Coordinates of C-alpha atoms in Angstrom, one line a residue:
G18 CA 13.3 113.3 84.8
E19 CA 16.3 113.6 86.5
V20 CA 18.4 111.1 84.7
Q21 CA 17.1 112.2 81.3
A22 CA 18.2 115.7 81.9
C23 CA 21.5 114.9 83.5
S24 CA 22.5 112.3 81.7
P25 CA 23.9 113.6 78.5
Y26 CA 25.8 115.9 81.4
L27 CA 27.2 112.6 83.2
L28 CA 28.2 110.7 79.9
R29 CA 30.3 113.6 79.4
Q30 CA 32.2 114.1 82.2
I31 CA 32.9 110.3 82.3
E32 CA 34.3 110.2 78.8
I33 CA 36.3 113.2 80.1
I34 CA 37.8 111.8 83.2
R35 CA 37.9 107.5 81.9
P36 CA 37.3 106.5 85.2
R37 CA 39.2 102.8 85.7
A38 CA 35.9 101.7 87.6
I39 CA 32.3 103.2 88.5
V40 CA 30.6 102.5 91.7
A41 CA 26.6 102.7 90.5
L42 CA 25.3 103.8 94.1
G43 CA 21.2 103.0 94.2
G44 CA 19.0 101.7 91.7
P45 CA 18.6 104.6 89.6
A46 CA 22.3 105.7 88.9
T47 CA 22.9 101.2 88.0
K48 CA 19.5 101.0 85.8
F49 CA 21.1 103.9 83.7
L50 CA 24.7 103.1 83.6
L51 CA 23.9 99.5 82.1
Q52 CA 20.7 100.1 80.4
T53 CA 18.7 97.6 82.2
S54 CA 15.0 97.2 84.2
E55 CA 17.0 94.5 86.4
G56 CA 16.5 95.7 90.3
I57 CA 19.7 96.8 92.6
T58 CA 19.4 93.8 94.7
R59 CA 20.1 91.2 91.8
L60 CA 23.0 93.5 90.6
R61 CA 24.4 94.4 93.1
G62 CA 28.1 93.2 93.9
H63 CA 28.7 91.6 90.3
W64 CA 30.8 93.4 87.9
A65 CA 29.2 94.7 84.9
S66 CA 29.9 97.0 81.6
C67 CA 28.5 100.5 80.9
T68 CA 28.9 100.5 77.2
L69 CA 27.5 103.9 76.9
T70 CA 30.7 105.5 77.0
N71 CA 33.7 104.8 74.8
P72 CA 35.7 102.6 75.3
T73 CA 33.3 100.7 78.2
I74 CA 33.8 101.2 81.9
D75 CA 33.7 98.8 84.4
V76 CA 30.9 99.0 86.9
M77 CA 30.1 97.6 91.0
P78 CA 26.4 98.3 91.6
T79 CA 26.0 98.4 95.0
F80 CA 23.3 100.2 97.6
H81 CA 22.7 103.9 97.9
P82 CA 23.6 105.2 101.6
A83 CA 20.3 106.3 102.0
Y84 CA 19.0 102.8 102.1
L85 CA 21.8 102.0 104.4
L86 CA 20.9 104.6 106.3
R87 CA 17.3 103.5 106.8
S88 CA 18.1 99.7 106.4
Y89 CA 20.9 99.7 108.3
T90 CA 22.1 96.0 109.1
T91 CA 25.5 94.0 109.5
D92 CA 24.3 92.5 106.6
N93 CA 23.7 95.2 104.2
R94 CA 26.9 97.0 105.6
A95 CA 29.2 93.6 104.9
K96 CA 27.6 93.9 101.2
V97 CA 28.6 97.3 100.5
W98 CA 32.0 96.9 102.2
S99 CA 32.3 93.4 100.3
D100 CA 31.3 95.5 97.2
L101 CA 34.0 98.3 97.5
Q102 CA 36.9 96.2 98.0
K103 CA 36.1 94.4 94.6
V104 CA 36.6 98.0 93.3
V105 CA 39.6 98.3 95.2
E106 CA 40.9 94.7 94.2
R107 CA 40.1 95.3 90.4
I108 CA 41.8 99.0 89.9
G109 CA 44.6 98.7 92.7

């Protein structure tokens, strides 16, 4: 319900701001932006494109901060750090 209620506003904001990339935090954000049912574990760390906007925008899916707090491991932290470094390389 939240995604359905907020998505028009979110898409309009994205079109206004026109970011060079979006970091999608967690499954619901990633699934909406990429229009997929694929899980965050499979999608994280791989660039994809949001085609809901014009022009399309590169999206880097990664774990939600709440997940990291619940499942905090060195491995999970390294995965998110790697994802964020990919974003910095892309837009830097």
